[in-house]
Every structure is written in structure tokens, then in C-alpha cells.
């Protein structure tokens, strides 16, 4: 999927509200042809603004049919580390923070490790993020993680984004589950974040 998948994801939504759909189409057109090496600030800030506004209103839109919110709950076949949209599922408890579990439809955190062996793209809280990754065997190091755009209106989403970004920045390794599509981010022997892949329902990502 790579960069194209990231930008499609960054401009997706659960509920097809007409205004948000229009804004996302505009955002996609604004960033068409853009590469990760040259990132004009305006299109990326536009993406952040669109997602911040739409994600925090459409999630509770009562007009969305219930079937659109139906995600698989059973384990799925393991997925490859690279070119998979890994969504944040769990952040463990710490001395300063409680444990957090997110549902697969959440967009509060996700990453794509691109097949070029270098670039990571994703989202943390309400902010797009990019980084460089180095993977060798079970070792994983993520450098230069940068987030742009406005932070969330709700502090709980900022908290999730900050903790997710910290887990990635401090990663020393990873582990893929053998019986489900799960990716565990490690700092030493400690799991600092668990990500999941689930086949999205129609119209979702």
C-alpha cells in the first residue's frame, strides 16, 4: 500500500457525511503527486484539520447504519510486517497511565511500514506522522518520528497519540503473533503497544 494507502487512510472516514466527503476529496486532490521527501505544509495541515473535525463528529453520527460499524471480531490470519495497515489496539498500563484498548474502527493510531525498508507513515491522535525505520530480524528501530498539524480537541485522544508515538520512538524490537494478525511493539522484553489488522467492512479502512 505504501504512501498511497497512507493518504487514502488519512482522508477516509466512517460515516460518509457530505461535507466531510467533499473536504476529503479536496484533500486528496491537494496532495496528489506529493512525495514523502517533499511535504508542503498546507496539504498536510489540511488533512489534519479534516480528520480532526470529521473524526470527532462522525463517530457518533446516528444516521450511520449499524452494519457499517460491524468489524470482524474473530482472529484473522497473521499479516506481513511490511505494507500492512497496523492499527493501534492496546497500550499497557504504566505508573502514570491506565491501560487503553481501542476498537478496530478507531483512527487514533496506525502505522504502515513501507516495503522500501525505510519509511514509516501513520497517525497518532489527530496528527499525521512520518519516520524512518530500521528492521533486521526481530529488531526494530524507529528514528526521526515527526508529527504535524493540530492536536485533538479532546485530551484523551492527545494522550493516546503521545503514548503511541513514544512507544514507537522507543522501540527496540517487534513480535508478530502466530495465531492472529497482531503486531507487538517491544522495548527490550516489554510490550509497549499492540497493533492489529482486521479486514475492514465495506466503505471502511
Coordinates of N, CA and C in Angstrom, one line a residue:
X1 N 0.8 -1.2 0.0 CA 0.0 0.0 0.0 C 0.9 1.3 0.0
X2 N 1.8 1.4 0.9 CA 2.8 2.5 0.9 C 2.1 3.8 1.1
X3 N 2.7 4.8 0.4 CA 2.3 6.2 0.6 C 0.8 6.4 0.1
X4 N 0.5 5.7 -1.0 CA -0.9 5.9 -1.5 C -1.9 5.5 -0.4
X5 N -1.6 4.3 0.2 CA -2.5 3.8 1.2 C -2.6 4.7 2.4
X6 N -1.5 5.3 2.8 CA -1.5 6.2 3.9 C -2.4 7.4 3.6
X7 N -2.2 8.0 2.5 CA -3.0 9.2 2.2 C -4.5 8.9 2.0
X8 N -4.8 7.7 1.4 CA -6.2 7.3 1.4 C -6.7 7.1 2.8
X9 N -5.9 6.5 3.6 CA -6.4 6.3 5.0 C -6.6 7.6 5.7
X10 N -5.6 8.5 5.5 CA -5.7 9.8 6.2 C -6.8 10.6 5.8
X11 N -7.4 10.3 4.6 CA -8.6 11.1 4.2 C -9.8 10.2 4.2
X12 N -9.8 9.1 4.9 CA -11.0 8.3 5.0 C -11.9 8.7 6.1
X13 N -13.0 8.0 6.2 CA -13.9 8.2 7.4 C -14.9 7.1 7.5
X14 N -15.5 7.0 8.7 CA -16.6 6.0 8.9 C -17.9 6.4 8.3
X15 N -18.4 7.6 8.6 CA -19.6 8.0 8.1 C -19.4 8.9 6.9
X16 N -20.2 8.7 5.8 CA -20.0 9.5 4.6 C -20.8 10.7 4.7
X17 N -20.5 11.6 5.7 CA -21.1 12.9 5.7 C -20.8 13.7 4.5
X18 N -21.7 14.3 3.8 CA -21.4 15.0 2.5 C -20.3 16.1 2.7
X19 N -20.3 16.9 3.7 CA -19.3 17.9 3.9 C -18.0 17.3 4.0
X20 N -17.9 16.3 4.9 CA -16.6 15.7 5.1 C -16.1 14.9 3.9
X21 N -17.0 14.3 3.1 CA -16.6 13.7 1.9 C -16.0 14.7 0.9
X22 N -16.7 15.8 0.8 CA -16.2 16.9 -0.1 C -14.8 17.4 0.4
X23 N -14.6 17.6 1.7 CA -13.3 18.0 2.2 C -12.2 17.0 1.9
X24 N -12.6 15.7 2.1 CA -11.6 14.7 1.9 C -11.2 14.6 0.4
X25 N -12.2 14.8 -0.5 CA -11.8 14.8 -1.9 C -10.9 15.9 -2.2
X26 N -11.2 17.1 -1.7 CA -10.3 18.2 -1.9 C -8.9 18.0 -1.3
X27 N -8.8 17.3 -0.2 CA -7.5 17.0 0.4 C -6.8 16.0 -0.4
X28 N -7.4 15.0 -1.0 CA -6.8 14.1 -1.8 C -6.2 14.7 -3.1
X29 N -7.0 15.6 -3.7 CA -6.5 16.4 -4.8 C -5.4 17.3 -4.5
X30 N -5.4 17.9 -3.3 CA -4.3 18.8 -2.9 C -3.0 18.1 -2.8
X31 N -3.0 16.8 -2.4 CA -1.8 16.1 -2.1 C -1.4 15.1 -3.2
X32 N -2.2 15.1 -4.3 CA -1.9 14.2 -5.4 C -0.5 14.5 -6.0
X33 N 0.3 13.5 -6.2 CA 1.6 13.7 -6.7 C 2.7 14.1 -5.7
X34 N 2.3 14.3 -4.4 CA 3.2 14.7 -3.4 C 4.0 13.4 -3.0
X35 N 5.3 13.6 -2.7 CA 6.2 12.5 -2.1 C 6.4 12.8 -0.7
X36 N 6.9 11.8 0.0 CA 7.2 12.0 1.4 C 8.5 12.8 1.6
X37 N 9.3 12.9 0.6 CA 10.5 13.7 0.8 C 10.3 15.2 0.7
X38 N 9.2 15.5 0.1 CA 8.9 16.9 0.0 C 7.4 17.1 0.4
X39 N 7.2 17.6 1.6 CA 5.9 17.7 2.1 C 5.4 19.1 2.4
X40 N 4.7 19.8 1.4 CA 4.3 21.1 1.7 C 3.4 21.1 2.9
X41 N 3.5 22.1 3.7 CA 2.8 22.2 5.0 C 1.3 22.3 4.8
X42 N 0.9 23.0 3.8 CA -0.6 23.3 3.7 C -1.4 22.0 3.5
X43 N -1.0 21.1 2.5 CA -1.8 19.9 2.3 C -1.9 19.1 3.6
X44 N -0.8 18.9 4.3 CA -0.7 18.1 5.5 C -1.6 18.7 6.6
X45 N -1.5 20.0 6.7 CA -2.3 20.6 7.7 C -3.8 20.5 7.4
X46 N -4.1 20.5 6.1 CA -5.5 20.4 5.6 C -6.0 19.0 6.0
X47 N -5.1 18.0 5.8 CA -5.5 16.6 6.2 C -5.8 16.6 7.7
X48 N -4.9 17.1 8.5 CA -5.1 17.1 9.9 C -6.4 17.8 10.3
X49 N -6.7 18.9 9.7 CA -7.9 19.7 10.0 C -9.2 18.9 9.7
X50 N -9.1 18.2 8.5 CA -10.3 17.4 8.1 C -10.5 16.3 9.0
X51 N -9.5 15.5 9.4 CA -9.6 14.4 10.2 C -10.0 14.8 11.6
X52 N -9.5 15.9 12.1 CA -9.8 16.4 13.5 C -11.3 16.7 13.5
X53 N -11.8 17.4 12.5 CA -13.2 17.9 12.5 C -14.1 16.7 12.3
X54 N -13.8 15.9 11.3 CA -14.8 14.9 10.9 C -14.8 13.7 11.8
X55 N -13.6 13.2 12.2 CA -13.5 12.0 13.0 C -14.1 12.2 14.4
X56 N -14.1 13.5 14.9 CA -14.6 13.7 16.2 C -16.1 14.0 16.2
X57 N -16.7 14.1 15.0 CA -18.2 14.3 15.0 C -18.9 13.1 14.3
X58 N -18.3 12.5 13.3 CA -18.9 11.4 12.6 C -19.0 10.1 13.4
X59 N -18.1 9.9 14.4 CA -18.1 8.7 15.1 C -19.4 8.5 15.9
X60 N -20.1 9.5 16.2 CA -21.3 9.4 16.9 C -22.6 9.8 16.1
X61 N -22.4 9.8 14.7 CA -23.5 10.2 13.8 C -24.5 9.1 13.9
X62 N -25.7 9.4 14.4 CA -26.8 8.4 14.5 C -27.3 7.9 13.2
X63 N -27.0 8.6 12.1 CA -27.6 8.3 10.8 C -26.8 7.2 10.1
X64 N -25.7 6.8 10.7 CA -24.9 5.7 10.1 C -25.5 4.3 10.4
X65 N -25.8 3.5 9.3 CA -26.4 2.2 9.6 C -25.5 1.4 10.5
X66 N -26.1 0.6 11.4 CA -25.3 -0.2 12.3 C -24.3 -1.2 11.6
X67 N -24.8 -1.7 10.4 CA -24.0 -2.7 9.7 C -22.6 -2.0 9.3
X68 N -22.6 -0.7 9.0 CA -21.4 -0.1 8.7 C -20.3 -0.1 9.8
X69 N -20.8 -0.3 11.0 CA -19.9 -0.3 12.2 C -19.5 -1.7 12.5
X70 N -19.9 -2.7 11.7 CA -19.6 -4.1 12.1 C -18.2 -4.5 11.6
X71 N -17.3 -4.8 12.5 CA -15.9 -5.2 12.2 C -15.8 -6.6 12.7
X72 N -14.9 -7.4 12.0 CA -14.6 -8.8 12.4 C -14.1 -8.8 13.9
X73 N -14.6 -9.8 14.6 CA -14.1 -9.9 16.0 C -13.3 -11.2 16.2
X74 N -13.4 -12.1 15.2 CA -12.6 -13.4 15.3 C -11.2 -13.1 14.9
X75 N -10.2 -13.9 15.4 CA -8.8 -13.8 14.9 C -8.7 -13.9 13.4
X76 N -7.8 -13.3 12.8 CA -7.6 -13.4 11.4 C -6.2 -13.9 11.1
X77 N -5.9 -14.4 9.9 CA -4.6 -14.9 9.6 C -3.5 -13.9 9.8
X78 N -2.3 -14.3 10.3 CA -1.2 -13.3 10.5 C -0.9 -12.6 9.2
X79 N -0.5 -11.3 9.4 CA -0.2 -10.5 8.2 C 1.3 -10.2 8.2
X80 N 1.9 -9.8 7.1 CA 3.3 -9.4 7.0 C 3.5 -8.1 7.7
X81 N 4.8 -8.0 8.2 CA 5.1 -6.7 8.9 C 5.0 -5.5 8.0
X82 N 5.5 -5.7 6.8 CA 5.5 -4.5 5.9 C 4.2 -4.4 5.0
X83 N 3.9 -3.2 4.7 CA 2.8 -2.9 3.8 C 1.4 -3.3 4.3
X84 N 1.3 -3.4 5.6 CA 0.0 -3.7 6.3 C -0.4 -2.5 7.1
X85 N -1.7 -2.1 7.1 CA -2.2 -1.0 7.9 C -2.4 -1.6 9.3
X86 N -1.4 -1.3 10.2 CA -1.5 -1.8 11.6 C -2.1 -0.7 12.4
X87 N -3.3 -1.1 13.0 CA -4.0 -0.1 13.8 C -3.7 -0.4 15.3
X88 N -3.6 0.7 16.1 CA -3.3 0.6 17.5 C -4.5 -0.1 18.2
X89 N -4.2 -1.1 19.0 CA -5.3 -1.8 19.7 C -5.1 -1.6 21.2
X90 N -3.9 -1.8 21.7 CA -3.7 -1.7 23.2 C -2.5 -0.9 23.5
X91 N -2.6 -0.1 24.6 CA -1.5 0.5 25.3 C -1.5 0.0 26.7
X92 N -0.4 -0.6 27.2 CA -0.5 -1.2 28.5 C -0.5 -0.2 29.6
X93 N -0.9 -0.6 30.8 CA -0.8 0.3 31.9 C 0.6 0.6 32.4
X94 N 0.8 1.8 32.9 CA 2.1 2.2 33.4 C 1.9 2.9 34.8
X95 N 2.9 3.4 35.4 CA 2.8 4.1 36.7 C 2.0 5.4 36.5
X96 N 2.1 6.0 35.3 CA 1.4 7.3 35.1 C 0.1 7.2 34.3
X97 N -0.1 6.0 33.7 CA -1.3 5.9 32.8 C -2.0 4.6 32.9
X98 N -3.3 4.6 32.7 CA -4.1 3.3 32.7 C -3.9 2.6 31.4
X99 N -4.3 1.4 31.3 CA -4.3 0.6 30.1 C -5.4 1.2 29.2
X100 N -5.2 1.2 27.9 CA -6.1 1.6 26.9 C -6.3 0.6 25.8
X101 N -7.6 0.3 25.5 CA -7.9 -0.6 24.4 C -8.8 0.1 23.4
X102 N -8.4 0.1 22.1 CA -9.2 0.7 21.1 C -9.8 -0.4 20.2
X103 N -10.9 0.0 19.5 CA -11.6 -0.9 18.6 C -11.0 -0.7 17.2
X104 N -11.2 -1.7 16.3 CA -10.5 -1.7 15.0 C -10.9 -0.5 14.2
X105 N -12.1 0.0 14.4 CA -12.6 1.2 13.6 C -11.9 2.5 14.0
X106 N -11.2 2.5 15.1 CA -10.6 3.7 15.6 C -9.5 4.2 14.6
X107 N -9.4 5.5 14.5 CA -8.3 6.0 13.7 C -7.3 6.8 14.6
X108 N -7.3 6.5 15.9 CA -6.5 7.3 16.8 C -5.0 6.9 16.7
X109 N -4.7 5.8 16.1 CA -3.3 5.4 15.9 C -3.2 4.3 14.8
X110 N -2.3 4.5 13.9 CA -2.0 3.4 12.9 C -0.6 3.7 12.3
X111 N 0.0 2.6 11.8 CA 1.3 2.8 11.0 C 1.3 1.9 9.8
X112 N 2.0 2.3 8.8 CA 2.4 1.4 7.7 C 3.9 1.5 7.6
X113 N 4.5 0.3 7.6 CA 6.0 0.2 7.4 C 6.1 -0.1 5.9
X114 N 6.6 0.8 5.2 CA 6.6 0.7 3.7 C 7.6 -0.4 3.3
X115 N 7.4 -1.0 2.1 CA 8.2 -2.1 1.6 C 9.6 -1.6 1.2
X116 N 9.8 -0.3 1.1 CA 11.2 0.2 0.8 C 12.2 0.0 1.9
X117 N 11.7 -0.5 3.0 CA 12.7 -0.8 4.1 C 13.1 0.5 4.9
X118 N 12.5 1.6 4.6 CA 12.9 2.8 5.2 C 11.8 3.7 5.9
X119 N 10.7 3.9 5.2 CA 9.7 4.9 5.5 C 8.6 4.3 6.3
X120 N 8.2 5.0 7.4 CA 7.1 4.7 8.2 C 6.1 5.9 8.1
X121 N 4.9 5.6 7.8 CA 3.8 6.6 7.8 C 2.7 6.2 8.7
X122 N 2.0 7.2 9.2 CA 0.9 6.8 10.1 C 0.2 7.9 10.7
X123 N -0.4 7.7 11.9 CA -1.3 8.7 12.5 C -1.2 8.4 14.0
X124 N -1.1 9.5 14.8 CA -1.0 9.4 16.3 C -2.0 10.5 16.8
X125 N -3.0 10.1 17.5 CA -4.0 11.0 18.0 C -4.7 11.7 16.8
X126 N -4.5 13.0 16.6 CA -5.1 13.6 15.4 C -4.0 14.2 14.5
X127 N -2.8 13.6 14.6 CA -1.7 14.2 13.8 C -1.1 13.1 12.9
X128 N -0.9 13.4 11.6 CA -0.1 12.6 10.7 C 1.3 12.5 11.2
X129 N 2.0 11.4 11.0 CA 3.4 11.2 11.4 C 4.1 10.5 10.4
X130 N 5.4 10.8 10.3 CA 6.4 10.1 9.4 C 7.6 9.8 10.2
X131 N 8.4 8.8 9.8 CA 9.6 8.4 10.4 C 10.4 7.5 9.5
X132 N 11.6 7.2 9.9 CA 12.4 6.2 9.2 C 12.5 5.0 10.2
X133 N 12.5 3.8 9.6 CA 12.6 2.6 10.4 C 13.7 1.8 9.9
X134 N 14.3 1.0 10.8 CA 15.4 0.0 10.5 C 15.0 -1.3 11.1
X135 N 14.8 -2.3 10.3 CA 14.4 -3.6 10.8 C 15.4 -4.7 10.3
X136 N 15.8 -5.5 11.3 CA 16.7 -6.6 11.0 C 16.3 -7.7 11.9
X137 N 15.8 -8.8 11.3 CA 15.3 -9.9 12.1 C 14.2 -9.4 13.0
X138 N 14.3 -9.7 14.3 CA 13.2 -9.2 15.2 C 13.5 -7.9 15.8
X139 N 14.6 -7.2 15.4 CA 14.9 -5.9 15.9 C 14.2 -4.8 15.0
X140 N 13.8 -3.8 15.7 CA 13.1 -2.7 15.0 C 13.4 -1.4 15.7
X141 N 14.0 -0.4 15.0 CA 14.3 0.9 15.5 C 13.6 1.9 14.6
X142 N 13.0 2.9 15.3 CA 12.3 4.0 14.6 C 12.9 5.3 14.9
X143 N 13.4 6.0 13.9 CA 14.1 7.3 14.1 C 13.4 8.4 13.5
X144 N 13.6 9.6 14.1 CA 13.1 10.9 13.5 C 11.6 10.9 13.3
X145 N 10.9 10.4 14.3 CA 9.4 10.4 14.2 C 9.0 11.9 14.4
X146 N 8.2 12.3 13.4 CA 7.7 13.7 13.4 C 6.2 13.7 13.2
X147 N 5.5 14.5 14.0 CA 4.1 14.7 13.9 C 3.8 16.2 13.5
X148 N 2.8 16.4 12.7 CA 2.5 17.7 12.3 C 1.0 18.0 12.4
X149 N 0.6 19.2 12.3 CA -0.8 19.5 12.3 C -1.3 19.8 13.7
X150 N -2.6 20.1 13.9 CA -3.2 20.5 15.1 C -3.4 19.2 16.0
X151 N -3.3 19.4 17.3 CA -3.6 18.4 18.2 C -5.2 18.2 18.3
X152 N -5.6 17.2 19.0 CA -7.0 16.9 19.1 C -7.7 17.9 20.1
X153 N -9.0 18.1 19.9 CA -9.8 18.9 20.8 C -10.0 18.2 22.1
X154 N -10.0 16.9 22.1 CA -10.2 16.1 23.4 C -8.8 15.6 23.8
X155 N -8.5 15.8 25.1 CA -7.2 15.5 25.7 C -7.0 14.0 25.7
X156 N -8.1 13.2 25.8 CA -7.9 11.7 25.8 C -7.3 11.2 24.5
X157 N -7.6 11.9 23.4 CA -7.0 11.5 22.1 C -5.6 11.9 22.0
X158 N -5.3 13.1 22.6 CA -3.9 13.6 22.6 C -3.0 12.6 23.5
X159 N -3.6 12.1 24.6 CA -2.9 11.2 25.4 C -2.6 9.9 24.7
X160 N -3.6 9.4 23.9 CA -3.3 8.2 23.1 C -2.2 8.4 22.1
X161 N -2.3 9.6 21.4 CA -1.3 9.9 20.4 C 0.1 10.0 21.0
X162 N 0.2 10.7 22.1 CA 1.5 10.9 22.7 C 2.1 9.5 23.2
X163 N 1.3 8.7 23.8 CA 1.8 7.4 24.3 C 2.2 6.5 23.1
X164 N 1.4 6.5 22.0 CA 1.7 5.7 20.9 C 3.0 6.2 20.2
X165 N 3.1 7.5 20.0 CA 4.4 8.0 19.4 C 5.6 7.6 20.3
X166 N 5.4 7.7 21.6 CA 6.6 7.4 22.5 C 6.9 5.9 22.4
X167 N 5.9 5.0 22.3 CA 6.2 3.6 22.1 C 6.9 3.3 20.9
X168 N 6.6 4.0 19.8 CA 7.3 3.8 18.5 C 8.7 4.3 18.6
X169 N 8.9 5.5 19.2 CA 10.2 6.1 19.2 C 11.2 5.3 20.1
X170 N 10.6 4.6 21.1 CA 11.5 3.9 22.0 C 11.6 2.4 21.6
X171 N 11.0 2.0 20.5 CA 11.0 0.6 20.1 C 12.4 0.0 19.9
X172 N 12.6 -1.2 20.4 CA 13.9 -1.9 20.1 C 13.6 -3.2 19.3
X173 N 12.4 -3.6 19.2 CA 12.1 -4.8 18.5 C 10.6 -5.0 18.3
X174 N 10.2 -6.1 17.7 CA 8.8 -6.4 17.5 C 8.5 -7.9 17.5
X175 N 7.3 -8.2 17.6 CA 6.9 -9.6 17.6 C 5.5 -9.8 16.9
X176 N 5.5 -10.6 15.9 CA 4.2 -10.9 15.2 C 3.6 -12.1 15.9
X177 N 2.3 -12.1 16.1 CA 1.6 -13.2 16.7 C 1.5 -14.3 15.6
X178 N 1.5 -15.6 16.1 CA 1.4 -16.7 15.2 C -0.1 -17.2 15.0
X179 N -1.0 -16.7 15.8 CA -2.4 -17.2 15.7 C -3.4 -16.1 15.5
X180 N -2.9 -14.8 15.1 CA -3.8 -13.7 14.9 C -3.0 -12.6 14.2
X181 N -3.7 -11.7 13.6 CA -3.0 -10.6 12.9 C -2.7 -9.5 13.9
X182 N -1.7 -9.7 14.7 CA -1.3 -8.8 15.8 C 0.2 -8.5 15.7
X183 N 0.6 -7.3 15.9 CA 1.9 -6.8 15.9 C 2.2 -6.2 17.3
X184 N 3.2 -6.7 18.0 CA 3.6 -6.2 19.3 C 4.9 -5.4 19.2
X185 N 4.8 -4.1 19.6 CA 6.0 -3.3 19.6 C 6.7 -3.5 21.0
X186 N 8.0 -3.7 20.9 CA 8.8 -4.0 22.1 C 9.8 -3.0 22.5
X187 N 10.0 -2.8 23.8 CA 11.1 -2.1 24.3 C 11.8 -3.0 25.2
X188 N 12.9 -3.6 24.7 CA 13.5 -4.8 25.4 C 12.6 -5.9 25.4
X189 N 12.2 -6.5 26.5 CA 11.2 -7.6 26.6 C 9.8 -7.1 26.8
X190 N 9.6 -5.8 27.0 CA 8.3 -5.3 27.4 C 7.5 -4.9 26.2
X191 N 6.3 -5.3 26.1 CA 5.3 -4.9 25.1 C 4.8 -3.5 25.4
X192 N 5.1 -2.5 24.6 CA 4.7 -1.1 24.8 C 3.5 -0.7 24.0
X193 N 3.1 -1.5 23.0 CA 1.9 -1.2 22.2 C 1.6 -2.5 21.4
X194 N 0.3 -2.8 21.3 CA -0.1 -3.9 20.4 C -1.0 -3.3 19.3
X195 N -0.7 -3.7 18.1 CA -1.4 -3.2 16.9 C -2.1 -4.4 16.3
X196 N -3.1 -4.1 15.5 CA -4.0 -5.2 15.0 C -4.3 -4.9 13.5
X197 N -4.5 -5.9 12.8 CA -5.1 -5.8 11.4 C -6.5 -6.6 11.4
X198 N -7.5 -5.9 10.9 CA -8.8 -6.6 10.7 C -9.3 -6.2 9.3
X199 N -9.8 -7.1 8.6 CA -10.4 -6.9 7.3 C -11.5 -5.9 7.4
X200 N -11.4 -4.7 6.9 CA -12.5 -3.7 7.1 C -13.8 -4.0 6.4
X201 N -14.9 -3.6 7.0 CA -16.2 -3.7 6.3 C -16.2 -2.8 5.1
X202 N -17.1 -3.0 4.2 CA -17.2 -2.2 3.0 C -17.4 -0.7 3.4
X203 N -16.6 0.1 2.7 CA -16.6 1.6 2.9 C -15.8 2.0 4.1
X204 N -15.0 1.1 4.7 CA -14.1 1.5 5.8 C -12.7 1.2 5.4
X205 N -11.8 1.6 6.3 CA -10.4 1.2 6.0 C -9.8 0.9 7.4

